[in-house]
JSON list of C-alpha atoms and ligand atoms in Angstrom, two decimals:
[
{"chain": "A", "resi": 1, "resn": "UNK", "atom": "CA", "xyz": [1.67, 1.79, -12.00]},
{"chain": "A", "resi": 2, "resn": "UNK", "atom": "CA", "xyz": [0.10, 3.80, -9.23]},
{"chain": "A", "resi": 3, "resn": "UNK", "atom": "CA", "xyz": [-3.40, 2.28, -8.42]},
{"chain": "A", "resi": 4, "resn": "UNK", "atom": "CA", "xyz": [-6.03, 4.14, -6.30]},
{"chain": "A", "resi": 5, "resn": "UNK", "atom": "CA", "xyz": [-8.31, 1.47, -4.26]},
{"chain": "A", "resi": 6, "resn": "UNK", "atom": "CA", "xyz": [-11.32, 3.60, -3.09]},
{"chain": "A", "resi": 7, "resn": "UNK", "atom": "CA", "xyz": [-12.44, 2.45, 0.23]},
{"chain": "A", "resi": 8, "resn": "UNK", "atom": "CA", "xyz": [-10.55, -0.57, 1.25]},
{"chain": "A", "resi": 9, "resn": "UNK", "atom": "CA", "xyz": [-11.84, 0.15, 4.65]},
{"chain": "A", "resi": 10, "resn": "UNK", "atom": "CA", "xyz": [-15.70, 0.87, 4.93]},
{"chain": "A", "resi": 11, "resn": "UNK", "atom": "CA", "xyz": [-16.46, 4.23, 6.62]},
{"chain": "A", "resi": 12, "resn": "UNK", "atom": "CA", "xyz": [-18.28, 2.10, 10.02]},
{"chain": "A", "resi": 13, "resn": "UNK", "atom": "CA", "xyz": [-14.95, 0.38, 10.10]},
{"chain": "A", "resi": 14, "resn": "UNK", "atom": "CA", "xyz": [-12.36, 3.46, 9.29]},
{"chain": "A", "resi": 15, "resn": "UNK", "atom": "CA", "xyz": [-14.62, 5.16, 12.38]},
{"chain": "A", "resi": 16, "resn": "UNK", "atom": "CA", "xyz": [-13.73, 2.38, 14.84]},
{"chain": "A", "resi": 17, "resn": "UNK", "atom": "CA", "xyz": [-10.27, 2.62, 13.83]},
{"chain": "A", "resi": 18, "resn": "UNK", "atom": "CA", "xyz": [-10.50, 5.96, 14.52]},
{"chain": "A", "resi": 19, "resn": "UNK", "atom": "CA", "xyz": [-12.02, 5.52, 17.97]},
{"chain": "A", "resi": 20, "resn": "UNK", "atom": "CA", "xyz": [-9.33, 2.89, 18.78]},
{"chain": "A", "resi": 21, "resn": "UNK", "atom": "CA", "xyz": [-6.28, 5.13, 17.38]},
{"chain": "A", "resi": 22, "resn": "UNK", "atom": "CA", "xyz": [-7.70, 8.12, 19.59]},
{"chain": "A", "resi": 23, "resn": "UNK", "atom": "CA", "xyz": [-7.83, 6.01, 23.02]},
{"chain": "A", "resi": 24, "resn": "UNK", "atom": "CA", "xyz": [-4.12, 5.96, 22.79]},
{"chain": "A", "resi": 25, "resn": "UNK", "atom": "CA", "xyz": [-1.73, 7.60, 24.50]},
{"chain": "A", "resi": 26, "resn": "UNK", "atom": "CA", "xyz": [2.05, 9.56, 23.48]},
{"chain": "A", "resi": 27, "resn": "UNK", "atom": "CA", "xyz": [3.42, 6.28, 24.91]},
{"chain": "A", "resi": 28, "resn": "UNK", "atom": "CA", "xyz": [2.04, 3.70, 22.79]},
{"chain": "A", "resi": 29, "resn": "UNK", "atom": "CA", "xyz": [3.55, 5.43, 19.08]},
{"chain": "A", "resi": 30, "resn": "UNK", "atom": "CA", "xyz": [7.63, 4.50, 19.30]},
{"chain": "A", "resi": 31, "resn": "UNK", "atom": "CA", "xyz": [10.16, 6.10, 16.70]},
{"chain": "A", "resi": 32, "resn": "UNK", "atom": "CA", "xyz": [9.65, 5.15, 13.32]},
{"chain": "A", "resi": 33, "resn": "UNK", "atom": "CA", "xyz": [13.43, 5.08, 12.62]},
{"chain": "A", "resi": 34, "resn": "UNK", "atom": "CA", "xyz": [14.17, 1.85, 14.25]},
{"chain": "A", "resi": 35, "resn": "UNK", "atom": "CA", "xyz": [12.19, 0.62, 10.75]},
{"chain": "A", "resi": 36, "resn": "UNK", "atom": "CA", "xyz": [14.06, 2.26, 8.24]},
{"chain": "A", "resi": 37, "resn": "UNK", "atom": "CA", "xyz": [17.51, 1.02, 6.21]},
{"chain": "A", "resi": 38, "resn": "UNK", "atom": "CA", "xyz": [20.37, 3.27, 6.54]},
{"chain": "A", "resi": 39, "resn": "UNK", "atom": "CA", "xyz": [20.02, 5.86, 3.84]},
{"chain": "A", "resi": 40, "resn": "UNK", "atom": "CA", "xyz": [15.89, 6.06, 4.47]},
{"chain": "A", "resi": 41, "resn": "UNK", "atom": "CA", "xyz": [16.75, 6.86, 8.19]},
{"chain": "A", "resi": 42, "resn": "UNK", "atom": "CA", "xyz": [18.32, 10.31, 7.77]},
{"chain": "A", "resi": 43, "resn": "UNK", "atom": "CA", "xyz": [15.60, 11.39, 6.25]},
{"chain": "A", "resi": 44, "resn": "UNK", "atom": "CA", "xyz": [12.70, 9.58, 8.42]},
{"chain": "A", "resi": 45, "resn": "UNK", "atom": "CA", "xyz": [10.88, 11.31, 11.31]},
{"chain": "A", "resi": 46, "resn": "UNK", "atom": "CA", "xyz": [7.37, 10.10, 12.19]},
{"chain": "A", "resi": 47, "resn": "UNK", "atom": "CA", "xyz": [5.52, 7.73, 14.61]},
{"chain": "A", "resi": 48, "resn": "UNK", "atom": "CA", "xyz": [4.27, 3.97, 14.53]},
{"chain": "A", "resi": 49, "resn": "UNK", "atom": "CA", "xyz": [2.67, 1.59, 16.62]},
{"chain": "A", "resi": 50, "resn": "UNK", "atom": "CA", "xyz": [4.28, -1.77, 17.48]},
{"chain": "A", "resi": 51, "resn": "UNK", "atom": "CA", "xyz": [3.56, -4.71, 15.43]},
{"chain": "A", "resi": 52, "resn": "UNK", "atom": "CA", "xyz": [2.65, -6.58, 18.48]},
{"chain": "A", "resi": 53, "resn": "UNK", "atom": "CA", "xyz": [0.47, -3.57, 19.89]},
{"chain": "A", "resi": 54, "resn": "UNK", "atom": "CA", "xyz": [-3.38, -4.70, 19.67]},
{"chain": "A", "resi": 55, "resn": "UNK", "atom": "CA", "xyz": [-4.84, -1.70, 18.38]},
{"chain": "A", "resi": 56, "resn": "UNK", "atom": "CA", "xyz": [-1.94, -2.02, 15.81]},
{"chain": "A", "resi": 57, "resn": "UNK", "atom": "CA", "xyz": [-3.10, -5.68, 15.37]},
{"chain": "A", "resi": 58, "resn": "UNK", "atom": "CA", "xyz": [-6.76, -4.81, 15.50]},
{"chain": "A", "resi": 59, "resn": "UNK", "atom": "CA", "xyz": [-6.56, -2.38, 12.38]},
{"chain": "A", "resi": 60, "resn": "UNK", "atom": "CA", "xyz": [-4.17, -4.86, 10.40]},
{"chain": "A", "resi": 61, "resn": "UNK", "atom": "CA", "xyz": [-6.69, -7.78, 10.43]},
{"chain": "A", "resi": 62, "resn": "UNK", "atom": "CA", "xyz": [-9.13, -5.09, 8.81]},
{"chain": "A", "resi": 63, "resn": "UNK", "atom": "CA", "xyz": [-6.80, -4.00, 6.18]},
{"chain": "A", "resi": 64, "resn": "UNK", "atom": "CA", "xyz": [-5.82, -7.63, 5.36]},
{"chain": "A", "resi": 65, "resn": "UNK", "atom": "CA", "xyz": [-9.54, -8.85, 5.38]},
{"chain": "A", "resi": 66, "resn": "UNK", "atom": "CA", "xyz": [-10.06, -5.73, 2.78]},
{"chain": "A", "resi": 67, "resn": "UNK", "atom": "CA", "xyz": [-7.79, -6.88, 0.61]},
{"chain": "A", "resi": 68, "resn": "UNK", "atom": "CA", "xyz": [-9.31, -10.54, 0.47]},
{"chain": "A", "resi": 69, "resn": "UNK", "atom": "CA", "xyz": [-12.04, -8.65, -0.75]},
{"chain": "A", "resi": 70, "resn": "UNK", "atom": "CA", "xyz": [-10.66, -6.79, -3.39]},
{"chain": "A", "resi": 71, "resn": "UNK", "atom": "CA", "xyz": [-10.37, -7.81, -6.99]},
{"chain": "A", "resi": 72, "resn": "UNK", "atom": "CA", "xyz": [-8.65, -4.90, -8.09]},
{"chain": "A", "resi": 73, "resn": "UNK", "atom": "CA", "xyz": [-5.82, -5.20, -5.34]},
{"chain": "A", "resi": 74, "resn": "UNK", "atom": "CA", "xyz": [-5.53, -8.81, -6.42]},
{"chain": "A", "resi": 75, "resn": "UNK", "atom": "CA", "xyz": [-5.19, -7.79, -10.16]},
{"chain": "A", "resi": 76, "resn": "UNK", "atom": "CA", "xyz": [-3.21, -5.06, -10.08]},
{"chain": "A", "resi": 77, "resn": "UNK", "atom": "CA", "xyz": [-0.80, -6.50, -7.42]},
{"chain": "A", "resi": 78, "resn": "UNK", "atom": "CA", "xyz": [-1.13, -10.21, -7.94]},
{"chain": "A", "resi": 79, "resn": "UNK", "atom": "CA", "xyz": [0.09, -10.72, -4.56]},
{"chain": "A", "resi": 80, "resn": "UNK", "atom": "CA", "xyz": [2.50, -13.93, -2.95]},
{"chain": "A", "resi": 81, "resn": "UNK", "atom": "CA", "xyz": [3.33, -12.60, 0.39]},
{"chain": "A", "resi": 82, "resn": "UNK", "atom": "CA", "xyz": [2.63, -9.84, 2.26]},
{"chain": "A", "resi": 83, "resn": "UNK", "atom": "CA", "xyz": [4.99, -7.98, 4.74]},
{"chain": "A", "resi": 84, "resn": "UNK", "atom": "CA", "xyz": [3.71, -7.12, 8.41]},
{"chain": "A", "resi": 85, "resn": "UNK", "atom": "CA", "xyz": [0.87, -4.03, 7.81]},
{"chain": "A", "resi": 86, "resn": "UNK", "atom": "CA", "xyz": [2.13, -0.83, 10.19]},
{"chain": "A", "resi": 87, "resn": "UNK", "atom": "CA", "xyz": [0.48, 1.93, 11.95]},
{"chain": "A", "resi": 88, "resn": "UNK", "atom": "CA", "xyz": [1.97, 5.35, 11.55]},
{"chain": "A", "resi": 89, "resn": "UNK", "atom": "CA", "xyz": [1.48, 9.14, 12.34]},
{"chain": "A", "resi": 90, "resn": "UNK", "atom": "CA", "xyz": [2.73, 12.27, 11.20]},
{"chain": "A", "resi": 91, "resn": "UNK", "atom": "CA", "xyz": [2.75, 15.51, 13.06]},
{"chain": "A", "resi": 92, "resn": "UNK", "atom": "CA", "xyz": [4.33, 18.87, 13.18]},
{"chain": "A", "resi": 93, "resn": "UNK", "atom": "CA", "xyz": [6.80, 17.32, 15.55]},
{"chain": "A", "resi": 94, "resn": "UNK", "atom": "CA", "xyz": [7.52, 14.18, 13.58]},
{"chain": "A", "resi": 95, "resn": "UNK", "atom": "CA", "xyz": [6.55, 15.73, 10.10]},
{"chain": "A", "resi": 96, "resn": "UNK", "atom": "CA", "xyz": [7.63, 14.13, 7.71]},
{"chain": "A", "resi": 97, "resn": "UNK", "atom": "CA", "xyz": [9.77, 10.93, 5.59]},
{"chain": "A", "resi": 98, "resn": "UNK", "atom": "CA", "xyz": [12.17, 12.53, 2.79]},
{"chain": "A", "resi": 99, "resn": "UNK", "atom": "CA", "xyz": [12.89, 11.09, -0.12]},
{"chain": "A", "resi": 100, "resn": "UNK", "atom": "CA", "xyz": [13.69, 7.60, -0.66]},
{"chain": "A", "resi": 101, "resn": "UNK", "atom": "CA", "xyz": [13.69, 4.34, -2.10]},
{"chain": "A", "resi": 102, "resn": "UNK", "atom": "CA", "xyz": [12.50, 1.51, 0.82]},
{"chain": "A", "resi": 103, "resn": "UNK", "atom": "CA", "xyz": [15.08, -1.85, 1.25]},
{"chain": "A", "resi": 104, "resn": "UNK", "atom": "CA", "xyz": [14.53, -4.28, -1.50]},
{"chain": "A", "resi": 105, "resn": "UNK", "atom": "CA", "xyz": [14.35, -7.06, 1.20]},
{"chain": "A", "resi": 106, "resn": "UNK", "atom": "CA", "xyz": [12.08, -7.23, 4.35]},
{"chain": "A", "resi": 107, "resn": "UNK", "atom": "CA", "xyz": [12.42, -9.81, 7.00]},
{"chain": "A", "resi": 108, "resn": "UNK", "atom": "CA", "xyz": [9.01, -10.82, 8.52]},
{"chain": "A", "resi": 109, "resn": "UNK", "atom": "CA", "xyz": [8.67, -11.54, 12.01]},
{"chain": "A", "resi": 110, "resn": "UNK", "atom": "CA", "xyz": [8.01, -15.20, 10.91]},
{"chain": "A", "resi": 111, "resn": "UNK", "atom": "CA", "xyz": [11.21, -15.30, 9.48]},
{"chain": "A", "resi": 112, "resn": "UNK", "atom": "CA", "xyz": [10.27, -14.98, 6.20]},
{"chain": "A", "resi": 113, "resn": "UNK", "atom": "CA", "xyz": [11.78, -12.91, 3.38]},
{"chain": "A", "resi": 114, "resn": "UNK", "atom": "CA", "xyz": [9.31, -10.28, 1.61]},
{"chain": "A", "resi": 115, "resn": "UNK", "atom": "CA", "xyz": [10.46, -8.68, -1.68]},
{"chain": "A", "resi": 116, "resn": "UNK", "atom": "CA", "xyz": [8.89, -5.22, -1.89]},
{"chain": "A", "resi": 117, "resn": "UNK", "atom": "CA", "xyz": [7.88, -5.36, -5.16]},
{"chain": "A", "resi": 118, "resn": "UNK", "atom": "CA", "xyz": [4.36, -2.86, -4.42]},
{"chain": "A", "resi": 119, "resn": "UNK", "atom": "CA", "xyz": [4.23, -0.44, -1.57]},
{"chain": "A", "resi": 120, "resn": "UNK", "atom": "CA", "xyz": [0.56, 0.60, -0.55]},
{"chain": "A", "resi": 121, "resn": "UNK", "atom": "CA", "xyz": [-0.46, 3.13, 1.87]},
{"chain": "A", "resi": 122, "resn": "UNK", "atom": "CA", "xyz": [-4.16, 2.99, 3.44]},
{"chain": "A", "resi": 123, "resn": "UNK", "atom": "CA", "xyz": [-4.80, 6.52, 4.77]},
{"chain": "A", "resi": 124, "resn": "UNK", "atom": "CA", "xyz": [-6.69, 6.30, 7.96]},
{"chain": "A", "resi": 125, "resn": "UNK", "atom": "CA", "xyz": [-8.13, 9.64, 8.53]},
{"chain": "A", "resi": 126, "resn": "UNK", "atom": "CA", "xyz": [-9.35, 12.65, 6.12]},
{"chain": "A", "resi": 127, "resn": "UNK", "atom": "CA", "xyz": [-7.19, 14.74, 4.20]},
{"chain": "A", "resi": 128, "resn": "UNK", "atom": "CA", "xyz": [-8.83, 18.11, 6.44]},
{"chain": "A", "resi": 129, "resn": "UNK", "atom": "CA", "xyz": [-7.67, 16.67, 9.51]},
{"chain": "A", "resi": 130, "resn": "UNK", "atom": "CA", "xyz": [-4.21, 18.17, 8.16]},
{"chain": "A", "resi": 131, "resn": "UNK", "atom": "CA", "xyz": [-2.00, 20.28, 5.95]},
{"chain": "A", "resi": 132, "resn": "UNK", "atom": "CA", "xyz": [0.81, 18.64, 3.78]},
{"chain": "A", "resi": 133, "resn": "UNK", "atom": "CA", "xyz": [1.46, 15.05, 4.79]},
{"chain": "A", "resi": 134, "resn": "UNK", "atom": "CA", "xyz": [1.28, 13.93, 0.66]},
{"chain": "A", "resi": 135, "resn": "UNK", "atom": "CA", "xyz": [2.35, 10.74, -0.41]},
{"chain": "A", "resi": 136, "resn": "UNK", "atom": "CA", "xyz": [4.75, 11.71, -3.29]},
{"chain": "A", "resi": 137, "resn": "UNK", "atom": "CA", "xyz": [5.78, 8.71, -5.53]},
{"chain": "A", "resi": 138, "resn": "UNK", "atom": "CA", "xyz": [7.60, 9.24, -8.76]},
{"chain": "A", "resi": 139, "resn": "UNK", "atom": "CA", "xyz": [6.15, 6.43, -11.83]},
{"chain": "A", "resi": 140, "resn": "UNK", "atom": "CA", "xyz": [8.56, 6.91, -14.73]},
{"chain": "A", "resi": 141, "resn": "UNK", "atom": "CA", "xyz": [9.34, 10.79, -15.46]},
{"chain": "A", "resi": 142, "resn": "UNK", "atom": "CA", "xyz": [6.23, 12.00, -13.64]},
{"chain": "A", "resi": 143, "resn": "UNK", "atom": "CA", "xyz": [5.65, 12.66, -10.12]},
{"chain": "A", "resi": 144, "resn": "UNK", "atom": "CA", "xyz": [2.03, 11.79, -8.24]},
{"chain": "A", "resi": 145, "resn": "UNK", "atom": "CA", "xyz": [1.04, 13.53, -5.30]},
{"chain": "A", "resi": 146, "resn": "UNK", "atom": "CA", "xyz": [-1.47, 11.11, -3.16]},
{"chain": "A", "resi": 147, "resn": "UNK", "atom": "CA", "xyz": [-3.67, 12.13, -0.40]},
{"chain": "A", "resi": 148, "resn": "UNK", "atom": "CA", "xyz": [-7.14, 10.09, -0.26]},
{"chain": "A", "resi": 149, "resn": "UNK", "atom": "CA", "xyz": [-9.87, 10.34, 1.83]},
{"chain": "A", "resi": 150, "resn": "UNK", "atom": "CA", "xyz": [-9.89, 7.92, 5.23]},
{"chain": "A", "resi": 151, "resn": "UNK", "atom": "CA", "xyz": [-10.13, 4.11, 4.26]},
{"chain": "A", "resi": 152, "resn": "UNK", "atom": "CA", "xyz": [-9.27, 4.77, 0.84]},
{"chain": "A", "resi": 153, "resn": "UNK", "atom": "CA", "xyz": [-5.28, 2.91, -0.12]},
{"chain": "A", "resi": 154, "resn": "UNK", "atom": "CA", "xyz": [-2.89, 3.55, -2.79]},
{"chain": "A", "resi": 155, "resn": "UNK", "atom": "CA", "xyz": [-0.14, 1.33, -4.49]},
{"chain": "A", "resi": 156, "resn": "UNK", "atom": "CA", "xyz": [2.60, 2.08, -6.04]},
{"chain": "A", "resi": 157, "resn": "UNK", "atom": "CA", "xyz": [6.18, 0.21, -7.74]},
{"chain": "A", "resi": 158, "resn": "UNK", "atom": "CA", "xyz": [8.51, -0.43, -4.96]},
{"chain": "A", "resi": 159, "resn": "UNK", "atom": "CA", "xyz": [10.91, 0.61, -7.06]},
{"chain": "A", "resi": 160, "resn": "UNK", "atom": "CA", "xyz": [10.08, 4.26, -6.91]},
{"chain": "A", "resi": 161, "resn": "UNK", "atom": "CA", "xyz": [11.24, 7.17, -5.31]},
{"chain": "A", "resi": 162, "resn": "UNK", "atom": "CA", "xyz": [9.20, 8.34, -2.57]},
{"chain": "A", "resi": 163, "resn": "UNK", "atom": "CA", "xyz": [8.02, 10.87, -0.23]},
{"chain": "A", "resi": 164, "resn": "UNK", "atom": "CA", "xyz": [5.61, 11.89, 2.78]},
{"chain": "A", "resi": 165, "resn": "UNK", "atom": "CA", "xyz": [5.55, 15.75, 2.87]},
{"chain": "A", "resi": 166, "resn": "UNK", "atom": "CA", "xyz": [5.72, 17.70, 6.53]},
{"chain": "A", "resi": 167, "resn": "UNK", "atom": "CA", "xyz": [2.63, 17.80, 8.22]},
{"chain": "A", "resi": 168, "resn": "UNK", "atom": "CA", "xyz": [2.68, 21.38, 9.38]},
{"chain": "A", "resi": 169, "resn": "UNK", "atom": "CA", "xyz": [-0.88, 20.91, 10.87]},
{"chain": "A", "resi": 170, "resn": "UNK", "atom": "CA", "xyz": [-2.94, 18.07, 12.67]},
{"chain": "A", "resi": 171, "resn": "UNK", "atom": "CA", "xyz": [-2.21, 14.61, 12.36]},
{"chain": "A", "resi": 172, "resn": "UNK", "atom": "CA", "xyz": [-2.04, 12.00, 9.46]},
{"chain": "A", "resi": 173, "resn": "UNK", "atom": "CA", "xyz": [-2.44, 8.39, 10.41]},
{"chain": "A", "resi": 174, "resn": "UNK", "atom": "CA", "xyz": [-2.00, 5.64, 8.38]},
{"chain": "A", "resi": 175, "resn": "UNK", "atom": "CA", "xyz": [-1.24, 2.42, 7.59]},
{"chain": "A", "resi": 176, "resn": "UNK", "atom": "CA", "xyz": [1.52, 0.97, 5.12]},
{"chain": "A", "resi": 177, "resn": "UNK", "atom": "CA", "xyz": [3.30, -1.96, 3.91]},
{"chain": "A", "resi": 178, "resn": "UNK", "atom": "CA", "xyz": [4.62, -4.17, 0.40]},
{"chain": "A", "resi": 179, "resn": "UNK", "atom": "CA", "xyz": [3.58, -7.23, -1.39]},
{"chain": "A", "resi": 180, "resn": "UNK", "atom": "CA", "xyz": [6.15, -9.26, -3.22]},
{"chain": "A", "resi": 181, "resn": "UNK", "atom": "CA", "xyz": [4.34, -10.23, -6.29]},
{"chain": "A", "resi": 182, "resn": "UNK", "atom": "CA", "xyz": [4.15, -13.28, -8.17]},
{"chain": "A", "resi": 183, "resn": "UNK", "atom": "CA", "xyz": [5.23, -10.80, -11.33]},
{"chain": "A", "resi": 184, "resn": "UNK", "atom": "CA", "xyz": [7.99, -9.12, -10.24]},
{"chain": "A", "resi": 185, "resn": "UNK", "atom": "CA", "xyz": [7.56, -6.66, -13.35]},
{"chain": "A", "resi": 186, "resn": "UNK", "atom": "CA", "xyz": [5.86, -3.18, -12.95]},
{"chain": "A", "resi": 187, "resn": "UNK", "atom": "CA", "xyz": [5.61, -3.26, -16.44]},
{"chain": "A", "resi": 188, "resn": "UNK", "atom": "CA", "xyz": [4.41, -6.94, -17.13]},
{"chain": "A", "resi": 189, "resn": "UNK", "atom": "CA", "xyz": [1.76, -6.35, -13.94]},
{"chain": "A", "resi": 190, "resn": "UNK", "atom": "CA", "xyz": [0.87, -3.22, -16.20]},
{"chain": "A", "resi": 191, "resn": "UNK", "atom": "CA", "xyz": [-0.18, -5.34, -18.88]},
{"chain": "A", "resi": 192, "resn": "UNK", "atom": "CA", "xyz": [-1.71, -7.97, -16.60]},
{"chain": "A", "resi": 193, "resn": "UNK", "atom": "CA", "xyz": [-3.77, -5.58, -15.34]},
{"chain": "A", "resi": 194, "resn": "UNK", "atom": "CA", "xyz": [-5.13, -3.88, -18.58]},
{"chain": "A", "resi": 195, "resn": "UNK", "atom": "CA", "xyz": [-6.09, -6.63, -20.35]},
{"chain": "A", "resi": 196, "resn": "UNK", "atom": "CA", "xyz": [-7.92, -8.12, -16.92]},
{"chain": "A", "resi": 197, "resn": "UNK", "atom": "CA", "xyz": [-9.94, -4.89, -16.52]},
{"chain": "A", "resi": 198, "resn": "UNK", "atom": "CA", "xyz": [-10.44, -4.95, -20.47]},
{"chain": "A", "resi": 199, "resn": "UNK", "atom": "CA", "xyz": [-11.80, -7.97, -20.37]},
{"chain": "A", "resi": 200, "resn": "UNK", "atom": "CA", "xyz": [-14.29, -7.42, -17.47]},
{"chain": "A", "resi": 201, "resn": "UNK", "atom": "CA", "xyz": [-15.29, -4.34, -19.54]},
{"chain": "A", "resi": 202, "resn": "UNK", "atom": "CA", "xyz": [-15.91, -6.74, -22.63]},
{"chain": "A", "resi": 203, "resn": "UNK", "atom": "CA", "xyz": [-17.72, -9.37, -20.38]},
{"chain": "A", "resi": 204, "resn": "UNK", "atom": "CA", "xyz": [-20.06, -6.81, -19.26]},
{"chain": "A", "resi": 205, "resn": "UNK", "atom": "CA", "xyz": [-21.21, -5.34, -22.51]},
{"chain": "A", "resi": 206, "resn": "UNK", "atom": "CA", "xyz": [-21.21, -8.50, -24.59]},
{"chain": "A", "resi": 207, "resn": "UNK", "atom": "CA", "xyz": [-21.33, -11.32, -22.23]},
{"chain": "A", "resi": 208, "resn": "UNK", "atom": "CA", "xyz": [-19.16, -14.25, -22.94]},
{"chain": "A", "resi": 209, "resn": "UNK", "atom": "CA", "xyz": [-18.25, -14.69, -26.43]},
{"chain": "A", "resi": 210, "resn": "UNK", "atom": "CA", "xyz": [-15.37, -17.09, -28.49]},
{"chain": "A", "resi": 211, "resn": "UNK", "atom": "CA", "xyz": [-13.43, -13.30, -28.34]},
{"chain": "A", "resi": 212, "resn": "UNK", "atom": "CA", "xyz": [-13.62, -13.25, -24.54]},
{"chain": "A", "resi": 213, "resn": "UNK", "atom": "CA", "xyz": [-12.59, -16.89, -23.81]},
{"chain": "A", "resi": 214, "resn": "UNK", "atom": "CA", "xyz": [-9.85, -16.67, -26.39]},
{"chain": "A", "resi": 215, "resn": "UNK", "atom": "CA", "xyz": [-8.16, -13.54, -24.53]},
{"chain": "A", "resi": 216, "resn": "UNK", "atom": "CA", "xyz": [-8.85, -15.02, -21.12]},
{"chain": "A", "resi": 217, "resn": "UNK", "atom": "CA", "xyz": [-6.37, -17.49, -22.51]},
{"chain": "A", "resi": 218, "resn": "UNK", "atom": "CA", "xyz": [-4.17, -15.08, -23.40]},
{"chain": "A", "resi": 219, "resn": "UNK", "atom": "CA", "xyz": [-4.26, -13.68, -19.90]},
{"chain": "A", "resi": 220, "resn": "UNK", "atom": "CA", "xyz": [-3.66, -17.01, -18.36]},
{"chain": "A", "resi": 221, "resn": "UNK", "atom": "CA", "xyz": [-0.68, -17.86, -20.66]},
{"chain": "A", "resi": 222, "resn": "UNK", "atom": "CA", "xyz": [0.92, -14.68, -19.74]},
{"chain": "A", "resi": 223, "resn": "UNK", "atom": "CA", "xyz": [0.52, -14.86, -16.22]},
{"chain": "A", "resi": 224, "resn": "UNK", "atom": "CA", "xyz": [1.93, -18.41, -16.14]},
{"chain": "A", "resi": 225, "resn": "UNK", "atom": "CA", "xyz": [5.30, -17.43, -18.54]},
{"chain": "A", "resi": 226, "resn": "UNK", "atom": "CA", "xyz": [5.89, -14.16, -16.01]},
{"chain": "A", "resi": 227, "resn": "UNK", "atom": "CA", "xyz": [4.53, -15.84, -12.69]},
{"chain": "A", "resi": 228, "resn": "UNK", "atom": "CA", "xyz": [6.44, -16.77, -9.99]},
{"chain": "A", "resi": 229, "resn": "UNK", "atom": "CA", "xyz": [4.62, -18.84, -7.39]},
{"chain": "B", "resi": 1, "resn": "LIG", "atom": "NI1", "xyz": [9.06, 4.29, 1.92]}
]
């Protein structure tokens, strides 16, 4: 399921990113390799910011506090841990990341172990600021090409092939990292989903009714046969 979540970031916040991510210099960005598993190396060239760097910390206590906020990223993703949020950059000299699928198995700086059930991608600045630089994600036979305006984020399965097409102008910065659900399903998160935003749809045209209580059961019993907690 690929998920668009308009404006994660608001624009007054997405414009102080902006104004930190500017202030740095070529030093600061380090070789986005040294992230990648074997395969997903060959194929990687772009930039990222430390974890530890504060602008790189600065911009990941946004994104996380945007996600508290959002119902639809809790729904869709139903989240149990999240790995480390990073900084990246593309440019004509470090284009692009070619196809791939990312390791199954991320270990956290805290030493924990982060399943990568749903990769999201918050894109940081506007799709004019450059040419190509597309997210690419394959969902079943088709194939979605994803570029969103600054502070808007997109998730996709973990399980899916991937791509960042070359940049072959101007930069594209953003931010990305997984959540290991508590359904480690696509397709049972599919359903999850659905029948939550069905129901808020039913809510809001017909109030609460014996209808709406009775499938808000439902969604509760499903969650708790397919959660994992
Ligand atoms: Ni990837």
């Amino acid at each position: 399921m690929i998920r668009v979540l308009p404006q994660l970031l608001s624009p007054e916040t997405v414009l102080q990113a902006r104004q930190l991510l500017s202030g740095l210099s070529p030093v600061d960005w380090t070789d986005g390799r040294h992230s990648a598993g074997s395969q997903a190396r060959q194929v990687k060239s772009n930039l990222q910011l430390p974890h530890d760097h504060p602008v790189a910390q600065q911009i990941r206590a946004w994104i996380l506090a945007g996600l508290d906020q959002s119902a639809t990223f809790f729904s869709a993703a139903l989240p149990l841990k999240i790995f480390t949020p990073r900084v990246n950059r593309y440019t004509p000299e470090f284009p692009h990341y070619g196809l791939h699928i990312d390791n199954a198995i991320r270990l956290r700086a805290d030493g924990e172990r982060v399943r990568t059930d749903v990769s999201c991608t918050v894109f940081l600045n506007d799709p004019d600021d450059y040419d190509g630089g597309e997210l690419v994600a394959q969902d079943h036979a088709a194939s979605h090409r994803v570029k969103l305006p600054a502070g808007h984020a997109v998730l996709y399965p973990g399980n899916t092939l991937h791509e960042v097409t070359p940049v072959t102008r101007g930069q594209r910065l953003a931010c990305f990292f997984w959540i290991e659900s508590m359904v480690r399903s696509d397709e049972q998160r599919r359903i999850l989903f659905d029948l939550d935003m069905n129901l808020l749809q039913l809510r809001a045209q017909h109030g609460e009714t014996p209808e709406t209580t009775a499938l808000t059961g439902v969604y509760h019993n499903l969650l708790r046969q397919w959660a994992n907690t």
